[in-house]
Coordinates of C-alpha atoms in Angstrom, one line a residue:
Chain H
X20 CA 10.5 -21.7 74.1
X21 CA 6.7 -22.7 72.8
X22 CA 4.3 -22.0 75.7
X23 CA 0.4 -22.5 75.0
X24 CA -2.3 -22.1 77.3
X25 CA -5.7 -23.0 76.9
X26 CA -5.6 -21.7 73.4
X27 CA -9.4 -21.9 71.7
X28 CA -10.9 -21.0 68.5
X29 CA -13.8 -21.1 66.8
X30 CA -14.7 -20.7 62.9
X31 CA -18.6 -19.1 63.3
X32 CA -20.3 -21.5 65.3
X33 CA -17.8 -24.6 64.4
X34 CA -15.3 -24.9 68.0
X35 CA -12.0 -26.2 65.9
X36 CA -9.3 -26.1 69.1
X37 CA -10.6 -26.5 72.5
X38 CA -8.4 -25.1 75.9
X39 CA -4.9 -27.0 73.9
X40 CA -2.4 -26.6 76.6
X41 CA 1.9 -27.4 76.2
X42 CA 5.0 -26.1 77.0
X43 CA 8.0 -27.4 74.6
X44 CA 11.4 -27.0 75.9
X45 CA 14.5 -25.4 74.0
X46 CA 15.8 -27.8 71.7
X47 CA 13.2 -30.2 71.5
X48 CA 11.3 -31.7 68.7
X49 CA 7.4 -31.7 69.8
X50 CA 5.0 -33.8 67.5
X51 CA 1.3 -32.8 66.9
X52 CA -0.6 -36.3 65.7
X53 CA -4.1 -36.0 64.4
X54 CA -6.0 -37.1 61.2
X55 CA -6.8 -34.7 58.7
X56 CA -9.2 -31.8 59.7
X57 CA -8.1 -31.9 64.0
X58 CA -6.9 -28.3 64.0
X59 CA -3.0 -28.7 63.5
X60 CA -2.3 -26.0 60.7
X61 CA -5.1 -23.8 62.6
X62 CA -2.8 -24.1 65.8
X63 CA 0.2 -23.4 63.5
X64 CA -1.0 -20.5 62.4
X65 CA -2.1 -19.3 65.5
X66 CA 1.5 -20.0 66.9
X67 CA 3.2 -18.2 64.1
X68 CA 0.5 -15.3 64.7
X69 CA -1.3 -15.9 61.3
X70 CA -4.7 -16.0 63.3
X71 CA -6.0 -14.6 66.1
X72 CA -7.2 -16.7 68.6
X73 CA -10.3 -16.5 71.1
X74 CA -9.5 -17.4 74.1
X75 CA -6.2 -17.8 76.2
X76 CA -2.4 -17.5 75.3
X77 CA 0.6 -18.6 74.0
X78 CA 4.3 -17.0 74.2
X79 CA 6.7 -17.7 71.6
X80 CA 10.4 -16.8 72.2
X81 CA 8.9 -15.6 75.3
X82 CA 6.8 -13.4 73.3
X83 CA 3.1 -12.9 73.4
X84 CA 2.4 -14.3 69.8
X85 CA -0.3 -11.4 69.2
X86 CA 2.7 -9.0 69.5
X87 CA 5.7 -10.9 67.4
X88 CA 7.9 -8.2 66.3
X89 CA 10.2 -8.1 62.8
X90 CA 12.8 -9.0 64.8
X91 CA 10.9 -12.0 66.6
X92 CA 9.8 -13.0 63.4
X93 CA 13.4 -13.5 62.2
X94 CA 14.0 -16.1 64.5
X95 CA 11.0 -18.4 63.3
X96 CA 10.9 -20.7 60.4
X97 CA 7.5 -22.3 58.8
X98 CA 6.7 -24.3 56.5
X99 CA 3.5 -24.8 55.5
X100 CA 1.7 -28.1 54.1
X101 CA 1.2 -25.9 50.2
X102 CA 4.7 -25.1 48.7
X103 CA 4.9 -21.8 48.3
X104 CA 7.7 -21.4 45.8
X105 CA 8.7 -19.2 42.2
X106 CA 8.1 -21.6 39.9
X107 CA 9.6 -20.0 37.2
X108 CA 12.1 -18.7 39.2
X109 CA 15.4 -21.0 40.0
X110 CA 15.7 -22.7 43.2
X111 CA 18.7 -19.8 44.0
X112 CA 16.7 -17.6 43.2
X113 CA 13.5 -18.3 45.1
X114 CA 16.0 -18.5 48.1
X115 CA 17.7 -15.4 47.2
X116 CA 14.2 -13.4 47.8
X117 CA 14.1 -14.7 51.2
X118 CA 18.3 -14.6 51.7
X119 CA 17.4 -10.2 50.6
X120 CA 14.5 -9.9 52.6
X121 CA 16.5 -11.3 55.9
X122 CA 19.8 -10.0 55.0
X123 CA 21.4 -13.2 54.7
X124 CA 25.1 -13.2 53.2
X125 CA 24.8 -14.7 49.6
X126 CA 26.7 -17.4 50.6
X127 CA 24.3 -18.5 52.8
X128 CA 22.3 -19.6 49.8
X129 CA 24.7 -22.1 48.6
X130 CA 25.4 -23.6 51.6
X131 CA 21.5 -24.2 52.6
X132 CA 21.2 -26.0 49.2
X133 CA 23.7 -28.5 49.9
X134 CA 22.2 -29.0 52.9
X135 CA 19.4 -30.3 51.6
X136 CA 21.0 -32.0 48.9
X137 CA 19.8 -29.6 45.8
X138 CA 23.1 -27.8 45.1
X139 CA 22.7 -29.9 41.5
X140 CA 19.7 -28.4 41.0
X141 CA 20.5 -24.9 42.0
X142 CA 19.8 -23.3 38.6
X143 CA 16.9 -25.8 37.8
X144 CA 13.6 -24.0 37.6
X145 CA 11.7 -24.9 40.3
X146 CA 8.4 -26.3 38.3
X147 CA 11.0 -28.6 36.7
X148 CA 11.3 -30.3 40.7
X149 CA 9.8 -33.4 42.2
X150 CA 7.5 -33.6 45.0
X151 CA 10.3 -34.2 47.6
X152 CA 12.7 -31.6 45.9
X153 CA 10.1 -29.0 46.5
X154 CA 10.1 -29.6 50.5
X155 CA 13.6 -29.4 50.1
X156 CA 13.3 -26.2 48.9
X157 CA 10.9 -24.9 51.2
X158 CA 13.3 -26.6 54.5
X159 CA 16.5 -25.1 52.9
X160 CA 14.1 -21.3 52.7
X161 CA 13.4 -21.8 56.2
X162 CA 17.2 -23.2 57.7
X163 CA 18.9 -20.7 55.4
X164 CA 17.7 -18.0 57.9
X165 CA 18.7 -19.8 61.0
X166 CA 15.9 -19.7 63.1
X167 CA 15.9 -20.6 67.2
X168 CA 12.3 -22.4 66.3
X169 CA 11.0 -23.9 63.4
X170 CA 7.1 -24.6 62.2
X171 CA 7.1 -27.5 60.3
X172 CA 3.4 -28.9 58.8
X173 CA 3.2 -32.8 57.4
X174 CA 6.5 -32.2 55.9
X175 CA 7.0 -35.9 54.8
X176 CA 3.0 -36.2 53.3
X177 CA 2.9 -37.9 49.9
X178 CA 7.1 -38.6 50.3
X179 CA 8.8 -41.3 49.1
X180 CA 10.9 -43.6 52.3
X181 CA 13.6 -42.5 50.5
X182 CA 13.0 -39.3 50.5
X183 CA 11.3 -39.1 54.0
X184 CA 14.6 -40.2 55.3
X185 CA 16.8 -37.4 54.2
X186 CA 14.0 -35.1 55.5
X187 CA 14.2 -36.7 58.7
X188 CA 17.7 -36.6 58.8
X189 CA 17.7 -32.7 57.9
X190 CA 15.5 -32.2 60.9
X191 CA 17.4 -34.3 63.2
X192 CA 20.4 -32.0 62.3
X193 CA 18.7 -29.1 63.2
X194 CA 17.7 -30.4 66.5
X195 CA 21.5 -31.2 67.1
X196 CA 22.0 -27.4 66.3
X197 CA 19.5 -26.2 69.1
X198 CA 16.6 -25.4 67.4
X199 CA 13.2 -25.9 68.7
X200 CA 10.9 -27.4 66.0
X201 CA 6.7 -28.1 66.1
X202 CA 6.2 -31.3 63.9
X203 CA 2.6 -31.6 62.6
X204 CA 2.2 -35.0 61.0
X205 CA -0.4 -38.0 60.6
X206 CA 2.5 -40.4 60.2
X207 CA 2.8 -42.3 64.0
X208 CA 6.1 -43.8 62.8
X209 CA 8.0 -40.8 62.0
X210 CA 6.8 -39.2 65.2
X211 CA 8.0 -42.2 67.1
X212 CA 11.4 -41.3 65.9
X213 CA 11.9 -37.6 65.9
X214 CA 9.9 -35.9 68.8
X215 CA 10.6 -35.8 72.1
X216 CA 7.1 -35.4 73.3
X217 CA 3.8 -35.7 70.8
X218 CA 0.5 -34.6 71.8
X219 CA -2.7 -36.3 69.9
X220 CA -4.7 -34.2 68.6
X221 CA -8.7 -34.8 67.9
X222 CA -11.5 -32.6 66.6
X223 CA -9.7 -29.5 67.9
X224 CA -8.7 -31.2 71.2
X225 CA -5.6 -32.9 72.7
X226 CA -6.6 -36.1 73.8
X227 CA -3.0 -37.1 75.4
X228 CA 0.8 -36.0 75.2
X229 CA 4.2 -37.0 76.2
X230 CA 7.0 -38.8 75.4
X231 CA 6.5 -41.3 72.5
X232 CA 7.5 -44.6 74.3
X233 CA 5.9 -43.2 77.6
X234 CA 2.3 -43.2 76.0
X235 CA 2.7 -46.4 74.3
X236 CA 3.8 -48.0 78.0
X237 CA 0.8 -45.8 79.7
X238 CA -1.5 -47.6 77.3
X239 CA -0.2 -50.9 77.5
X240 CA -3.0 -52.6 78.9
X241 CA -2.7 -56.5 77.6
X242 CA 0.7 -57.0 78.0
X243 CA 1.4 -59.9 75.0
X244 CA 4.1 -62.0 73.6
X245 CA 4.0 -63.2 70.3
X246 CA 5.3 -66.1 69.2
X247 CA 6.5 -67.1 65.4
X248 CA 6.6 -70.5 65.0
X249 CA 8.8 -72.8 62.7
X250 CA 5.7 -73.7 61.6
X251 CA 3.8 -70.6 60.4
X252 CA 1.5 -70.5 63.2
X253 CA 1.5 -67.7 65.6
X254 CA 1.0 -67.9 69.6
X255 CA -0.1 -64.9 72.3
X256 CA 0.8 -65.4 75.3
X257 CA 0.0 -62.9 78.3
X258 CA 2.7 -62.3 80.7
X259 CA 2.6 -65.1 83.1
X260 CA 4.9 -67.4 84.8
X261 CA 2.8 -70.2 82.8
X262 CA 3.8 -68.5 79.5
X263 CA 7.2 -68.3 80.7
X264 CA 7.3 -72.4 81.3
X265 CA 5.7 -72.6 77.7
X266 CA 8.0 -70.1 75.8
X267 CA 10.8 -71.7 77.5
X268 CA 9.7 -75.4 76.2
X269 CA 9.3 -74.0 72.8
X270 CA 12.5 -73.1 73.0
X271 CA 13.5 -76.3 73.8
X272 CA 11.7 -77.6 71.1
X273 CA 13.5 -75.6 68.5
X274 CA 10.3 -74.8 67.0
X275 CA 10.5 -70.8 67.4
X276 CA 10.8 -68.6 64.5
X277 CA 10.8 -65.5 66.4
X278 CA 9.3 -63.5 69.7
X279 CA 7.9 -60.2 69.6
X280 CA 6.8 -58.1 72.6
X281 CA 3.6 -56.3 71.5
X282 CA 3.3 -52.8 72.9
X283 CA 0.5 -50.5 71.5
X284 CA 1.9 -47.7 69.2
X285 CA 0.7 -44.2 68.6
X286 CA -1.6 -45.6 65.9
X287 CA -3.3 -48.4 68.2
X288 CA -2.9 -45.5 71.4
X289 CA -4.9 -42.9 68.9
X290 CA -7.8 -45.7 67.9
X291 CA -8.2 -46.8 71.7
X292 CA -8.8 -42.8 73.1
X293 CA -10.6 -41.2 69.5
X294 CA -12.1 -44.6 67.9
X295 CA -10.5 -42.9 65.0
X296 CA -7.3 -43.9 62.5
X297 CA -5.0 -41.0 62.5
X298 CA -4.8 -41.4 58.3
X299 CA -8.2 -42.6 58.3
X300 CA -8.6 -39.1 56.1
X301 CA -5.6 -39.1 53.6
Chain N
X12 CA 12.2 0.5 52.0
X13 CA 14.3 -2.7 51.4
X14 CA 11.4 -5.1 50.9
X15 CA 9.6 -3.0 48.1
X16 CA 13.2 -3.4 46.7
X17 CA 13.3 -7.5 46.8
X18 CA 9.5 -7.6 45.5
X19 CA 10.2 -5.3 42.6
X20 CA 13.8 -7.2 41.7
X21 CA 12.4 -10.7 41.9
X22 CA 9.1 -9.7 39.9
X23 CA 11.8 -8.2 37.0
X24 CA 13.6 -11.4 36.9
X25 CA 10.2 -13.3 36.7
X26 CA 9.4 -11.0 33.7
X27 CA 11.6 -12.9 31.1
X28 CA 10.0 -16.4 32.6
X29 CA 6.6 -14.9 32.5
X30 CA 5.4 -14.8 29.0
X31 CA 1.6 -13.9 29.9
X32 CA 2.8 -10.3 31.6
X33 CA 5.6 -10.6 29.0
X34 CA 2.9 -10.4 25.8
X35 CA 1.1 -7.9 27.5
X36 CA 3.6 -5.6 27.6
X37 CA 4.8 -6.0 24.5
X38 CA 1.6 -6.7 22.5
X39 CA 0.3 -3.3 21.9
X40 CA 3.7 -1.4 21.3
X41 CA 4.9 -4.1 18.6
X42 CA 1.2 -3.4 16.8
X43 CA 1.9 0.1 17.4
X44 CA 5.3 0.2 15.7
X45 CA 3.5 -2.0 13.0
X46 CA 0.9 -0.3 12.0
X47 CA 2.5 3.0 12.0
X48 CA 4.8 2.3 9.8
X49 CA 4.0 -0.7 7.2
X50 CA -0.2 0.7 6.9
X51 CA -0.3 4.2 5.5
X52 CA -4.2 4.6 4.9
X53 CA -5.8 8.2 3.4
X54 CA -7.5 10.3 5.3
X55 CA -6.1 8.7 8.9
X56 CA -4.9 11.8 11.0
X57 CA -1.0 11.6 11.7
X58 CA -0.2 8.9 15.1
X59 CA -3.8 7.5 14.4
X60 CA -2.5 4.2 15.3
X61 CA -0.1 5.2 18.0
X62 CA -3.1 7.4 20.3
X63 CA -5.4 4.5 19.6
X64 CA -3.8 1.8 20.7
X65 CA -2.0 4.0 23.5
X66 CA -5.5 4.3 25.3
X67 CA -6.5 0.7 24.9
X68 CA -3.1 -0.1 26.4
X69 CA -3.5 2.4 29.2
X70 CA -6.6 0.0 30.0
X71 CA -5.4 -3.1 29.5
X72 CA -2.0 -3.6 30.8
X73 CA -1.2 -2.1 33.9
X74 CA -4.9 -3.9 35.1
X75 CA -4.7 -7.3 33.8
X76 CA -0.4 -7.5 34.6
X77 CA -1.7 -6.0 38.2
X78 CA -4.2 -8.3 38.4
X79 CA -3.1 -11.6 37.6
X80 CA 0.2 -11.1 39.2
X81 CA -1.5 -10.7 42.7
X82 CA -3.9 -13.5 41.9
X83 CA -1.1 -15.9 40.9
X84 CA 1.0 -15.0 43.9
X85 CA -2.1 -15.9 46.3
X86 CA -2.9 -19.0 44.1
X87 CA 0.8 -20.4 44.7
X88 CA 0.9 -19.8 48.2
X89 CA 3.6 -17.4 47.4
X90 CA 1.9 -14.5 49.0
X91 CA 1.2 -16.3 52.0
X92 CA 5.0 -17.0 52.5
X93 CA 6.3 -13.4 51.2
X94 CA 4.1 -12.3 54.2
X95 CA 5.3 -14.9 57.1
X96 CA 8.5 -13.2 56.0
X97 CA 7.9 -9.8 56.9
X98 CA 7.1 -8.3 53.7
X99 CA 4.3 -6.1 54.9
X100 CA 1.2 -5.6 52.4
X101 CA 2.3 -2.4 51.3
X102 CA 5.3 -3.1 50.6
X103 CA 4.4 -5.9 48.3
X104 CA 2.0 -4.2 46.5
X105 CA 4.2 -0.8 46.1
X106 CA 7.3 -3.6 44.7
X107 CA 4.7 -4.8 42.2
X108 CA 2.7 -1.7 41.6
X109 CA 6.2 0.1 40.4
X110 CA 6.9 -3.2 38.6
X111 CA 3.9 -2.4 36.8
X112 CA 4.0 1.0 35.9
X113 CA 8.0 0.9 35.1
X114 CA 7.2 -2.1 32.4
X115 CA 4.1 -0.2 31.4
X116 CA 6.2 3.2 31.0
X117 CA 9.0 0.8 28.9
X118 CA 6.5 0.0 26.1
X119 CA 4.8 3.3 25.8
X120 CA 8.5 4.4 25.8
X121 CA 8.6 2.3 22.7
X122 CA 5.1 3.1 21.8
X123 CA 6.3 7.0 21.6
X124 CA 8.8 6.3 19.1
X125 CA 6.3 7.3 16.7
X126 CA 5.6 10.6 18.0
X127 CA 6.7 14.3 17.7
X128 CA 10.0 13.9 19.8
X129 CA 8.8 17.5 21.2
X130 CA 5.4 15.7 22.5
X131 CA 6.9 12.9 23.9
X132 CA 7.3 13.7 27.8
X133 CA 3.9 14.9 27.7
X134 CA 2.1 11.6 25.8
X135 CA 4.8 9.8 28.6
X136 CA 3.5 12.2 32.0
X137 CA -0.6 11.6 30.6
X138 CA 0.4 7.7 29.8
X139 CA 2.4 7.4 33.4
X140 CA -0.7 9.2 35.4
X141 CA -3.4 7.2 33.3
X142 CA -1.4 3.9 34.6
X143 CA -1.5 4.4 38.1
X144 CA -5.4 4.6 38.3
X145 CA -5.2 1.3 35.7
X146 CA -2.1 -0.3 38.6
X147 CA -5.2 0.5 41.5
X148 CA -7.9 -0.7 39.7
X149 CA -6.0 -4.1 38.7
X150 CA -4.6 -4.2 42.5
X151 CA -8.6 -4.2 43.2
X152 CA -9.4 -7.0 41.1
X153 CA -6.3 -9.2 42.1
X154 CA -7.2 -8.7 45.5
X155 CA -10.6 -9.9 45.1
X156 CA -10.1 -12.6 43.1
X157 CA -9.5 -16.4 44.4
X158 CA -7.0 -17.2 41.9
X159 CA -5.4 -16.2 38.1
X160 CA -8.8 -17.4 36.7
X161 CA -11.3 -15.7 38.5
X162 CA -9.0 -12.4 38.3
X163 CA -8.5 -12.9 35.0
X164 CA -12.5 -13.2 34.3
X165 CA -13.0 -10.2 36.1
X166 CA -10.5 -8.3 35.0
X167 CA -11.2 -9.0 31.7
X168 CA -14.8 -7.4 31.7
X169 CA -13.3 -4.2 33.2
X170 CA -10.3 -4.3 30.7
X171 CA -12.8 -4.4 27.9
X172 CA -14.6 -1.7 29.1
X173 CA -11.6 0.8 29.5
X174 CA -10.3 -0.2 26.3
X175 CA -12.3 -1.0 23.9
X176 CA -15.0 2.1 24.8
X177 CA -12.8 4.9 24.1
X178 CA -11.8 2.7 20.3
X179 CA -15.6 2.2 19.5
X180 CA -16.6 5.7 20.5
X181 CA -14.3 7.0 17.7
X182 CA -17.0 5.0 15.5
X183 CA -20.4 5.0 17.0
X184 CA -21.9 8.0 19.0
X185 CA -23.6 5.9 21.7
X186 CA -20.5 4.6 22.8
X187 CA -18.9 8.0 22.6
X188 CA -21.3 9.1 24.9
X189 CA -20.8 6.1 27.4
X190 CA -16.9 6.7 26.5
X191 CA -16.9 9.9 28.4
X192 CA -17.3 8.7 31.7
X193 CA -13.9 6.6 31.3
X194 CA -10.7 7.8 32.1
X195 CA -9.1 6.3 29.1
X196 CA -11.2 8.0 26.9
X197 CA -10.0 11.3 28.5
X198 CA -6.7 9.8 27.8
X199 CA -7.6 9.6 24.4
X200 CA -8.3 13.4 24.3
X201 CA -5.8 14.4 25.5
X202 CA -3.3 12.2 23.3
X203 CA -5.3 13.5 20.4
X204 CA -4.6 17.6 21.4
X205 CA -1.1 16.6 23.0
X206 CA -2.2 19.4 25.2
X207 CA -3.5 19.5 28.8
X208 CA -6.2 22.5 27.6
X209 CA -7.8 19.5 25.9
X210 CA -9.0 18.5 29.6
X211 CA -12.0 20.9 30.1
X212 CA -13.0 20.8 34.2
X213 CA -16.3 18.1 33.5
X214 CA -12.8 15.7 32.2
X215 CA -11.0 16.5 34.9
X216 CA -13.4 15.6 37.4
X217 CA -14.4 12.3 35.5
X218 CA -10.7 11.1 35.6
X219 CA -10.6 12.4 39.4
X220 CA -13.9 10.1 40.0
X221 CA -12.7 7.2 38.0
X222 CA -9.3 7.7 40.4
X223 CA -10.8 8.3 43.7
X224 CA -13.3 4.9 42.4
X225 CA -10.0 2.7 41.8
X226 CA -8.5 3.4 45.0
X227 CA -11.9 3.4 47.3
X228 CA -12.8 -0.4 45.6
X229 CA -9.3 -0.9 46.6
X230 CA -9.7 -0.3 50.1
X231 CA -12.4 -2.2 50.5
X232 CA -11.4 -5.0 49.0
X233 CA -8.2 -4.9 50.7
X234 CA -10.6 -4.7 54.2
X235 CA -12.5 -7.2 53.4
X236 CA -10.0 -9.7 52.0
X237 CA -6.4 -8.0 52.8
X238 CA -3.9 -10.8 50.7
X239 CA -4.8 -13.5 51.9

């Protein structure tokens, strides 16, 4: 569905993605990880065919993204990290522009905005809407129009949990409806639990990809228990038959609080390969 | 065909919401109406009010509603989205543009109230021409601006110039002179004769430069910057 090849660009003499190379299936959710300023909106907009590119290729809808037609175009949804909405207008109304420019039945509009939960707030204004009713909005412009694949940048930044967790579960919808979606995010957790595959992304190069858990495992060099004792103290024990004999007398014992395995995650994965935090910016 | 359509129906419904474009327009017809009839002065020729403020209006609106509507549309991020969506430049700017002039044409509709009901379509054909160099111009600086403050700044200098030369001119010889080479101020004369034999050939070719100037900064600003 998303096919990129050595894809490189360069802003004058500053090199901001270097040879990125994926392929992202039908139907899957692929993650982009990478601290502020890595090159993931630059790559979007390359993807969506808002920027040329100089040097090799990527086919979207297997289409050469330099030569998207109207009709191509009609089958992609972004969102972009700014909002992009009327404010003065309604939220209805905002959709309705988009619902007239793609031919979408008017009672399309209704349905997107329950969706999303903002059928309340249909005839609100939409300066009069929160933070995380506005990307709302903007999901419901871009799954009123039904689109096989779907651009979606940081779409949870600045959220609330609360509010990150109806997003999530919009997009997880969508994913059980077949469509392909491109996550950009700083957030390692919420890529953990939506994509399929991630790729980390660092100063405009893509420093690992794959599936989530299949990283963390790769990178799982000092394999640890941790143990929380009754007493507040806690133990790390490498993986060892002698660990085993110890955990198994603490047991015994009663004097365990709880035992954690302690596999890297994305975050600790990103430090070990970039030296970097991936929120180190925001 | 239907994308100049959507732009031009959700700019009208943003009209009521929009009271910036919303004063402009109204402004100068409402003084218009007011002068004309509450201020009877001696000595005033008939419609003083009504040619005077028709050429500052002529200046001023279709610019500065051109201008900052652009520039507040690139500000938002709105633009950038209207354009992901297939709206092709064009057709954006031909939705607004007729936006423009058909506001534009609605308060010097009002504006002609005054008038000679027998000189009214051709103080509404000299108005309507006069606005479309005024919608290119304003296109020009909305373009070029980064966002509603910047185009606003601008635009205000060039607004100033188009309308307020053609007013002082009436009052000062020096600026009559520098008056000439503004299209308004042909405007003007021709409001004032109600008569296209008030355009001699050096008028005609001044409004012909001032038009060919609009659209050629246009362009260029459109190369160098397109809407984004």
């Amino acid at each position: 569905m998303i096919q990129c090849n050595g894809i490189t660009k360069s802003y004058t003499d500053k090199k901001v993605l270097s040879g990125i190379s994926f392929d992202i299936p039908d139907g899957q959710i692929f993650g982009l990880l990478g601290p502020s300023g890595a090159g993931k909106t630059t790559l979007i907009k390359i993807l969506t065919g808002q920027l040329t590119f100089d040097e090799g290729s990527a086919m979207i809808l297997q289409k050469n993204v330099k030569h998207l037609s109207g009709s191509d175009r009609k089958k992609i949804g972004i969102m972009m990290d700014q909002f992009g909405v009327y404010e003065r207008l309604s939220c209805y109304d905002n959709l309705k522009v988009f619902a007239d420019i793609y031919s979408v039945p008017k009672s399309r509009i209704m349905e997107t905005l329950k969706l999303v939960g903002l059928e309340d707030s249909a005839r609100k204004p939409a300066s009069s809407l929160s933070k995380g009713m506005l990307v709302r909005l903007q999901l419901a412009r871009v799954f009123m129009i039904s689109p096989d694949v779907i651009f979606l940048d940081e779409p949870t930044t600045g959220l609330d949990p609360m509010t990150q967790k109806q997003i999530h579960r919009i997009i997880l919808d969508k994913k059980k409806h077949g469509c392909t979606i491109f996550l950009t995010t700083h957030n390692m957790e919420e890529a953990a639990k939506l994509c399929d595959t991630v790729a980390l992304l660092n100063e405009g190069v893509i420093v690992d990809s794959g599936a989530p858990d299949e990283i963390c495992r790769r990178f799982n060099h000092q394999k640890k228990i941790v143990l929380h004792l009754k007493s507040g103290d806690d133990v790390e024990l490498p993986h060892s038959k002698e660990s085993a004999e110890k955990i198994s007398k603490l047991l015994e014992e009663e004097s365990v609080e709880a035992i954690h395995s302690s596999e890297p995650t994305l975050e600790t994965v990103f430090l070990e390969l970039t030296g970097r935090k991936l929120e180190e910016d925001n | 065909m239907n994308n100049i359509f959507v732009v031009f129906k959700k700019q009208i419904k943003d009209t009521f919401t929009n009271k910036s474009v919303l004063l402009q327009v109204i402004l100068y017809p409402v003084m218009t109406l007011i002068m004309e009839n509450l201020i009877r002065t001696e000595g005033i020729p008939d419609h003083f009010y009504t040619k005077m403020f028709s050429a500052m209006y002529v200046g001023m609106t279709p610019l500065i509603s051109m201008a900052s509507i652009i520039a507040e549309e690139k500000e938002k991020n709105t633009l950038r989205v209207l354009m992901m969506s297939n709206v092709k430049p064009w057709q954006y700017l031909t939705g607004i543009g007729l936006y423009v002039w058909m506001i534009f044409m609605i308060g010097a509709g009002m504006m002609s109230i005054t008038l000679n009901p027998a000189n009214i379509p051709f103080y509404l054909l000299v108005m309507g021409l006069g606005a479309i160099v005024s919608i290119a111009a304003g296109a020009c600086v909305g373009i070029n601006g980064k966002n509603q403050m910047s185009a606003t700044s601008q635009g205000t200098v060039i607004m100033l110039l188009l309308s307020f030369l053609p007013m002082l001119g009436m009052f000062n010889d020096g600026f009559a002179k520098a008056a000439r080479f503004v299209y308004t101020q042909h405007v003007r004369e021709l409001l004032d004769e109600m008569s296209f034999s008030a355009l001699k050939l050096d008028g005609a070719i001044i409004v012909a430069v001032n038009a060919l100037l609009a659209v050629t900064l246009f362009i260029i600003a459109y190369r160098k910057k397109g809407l984004e």
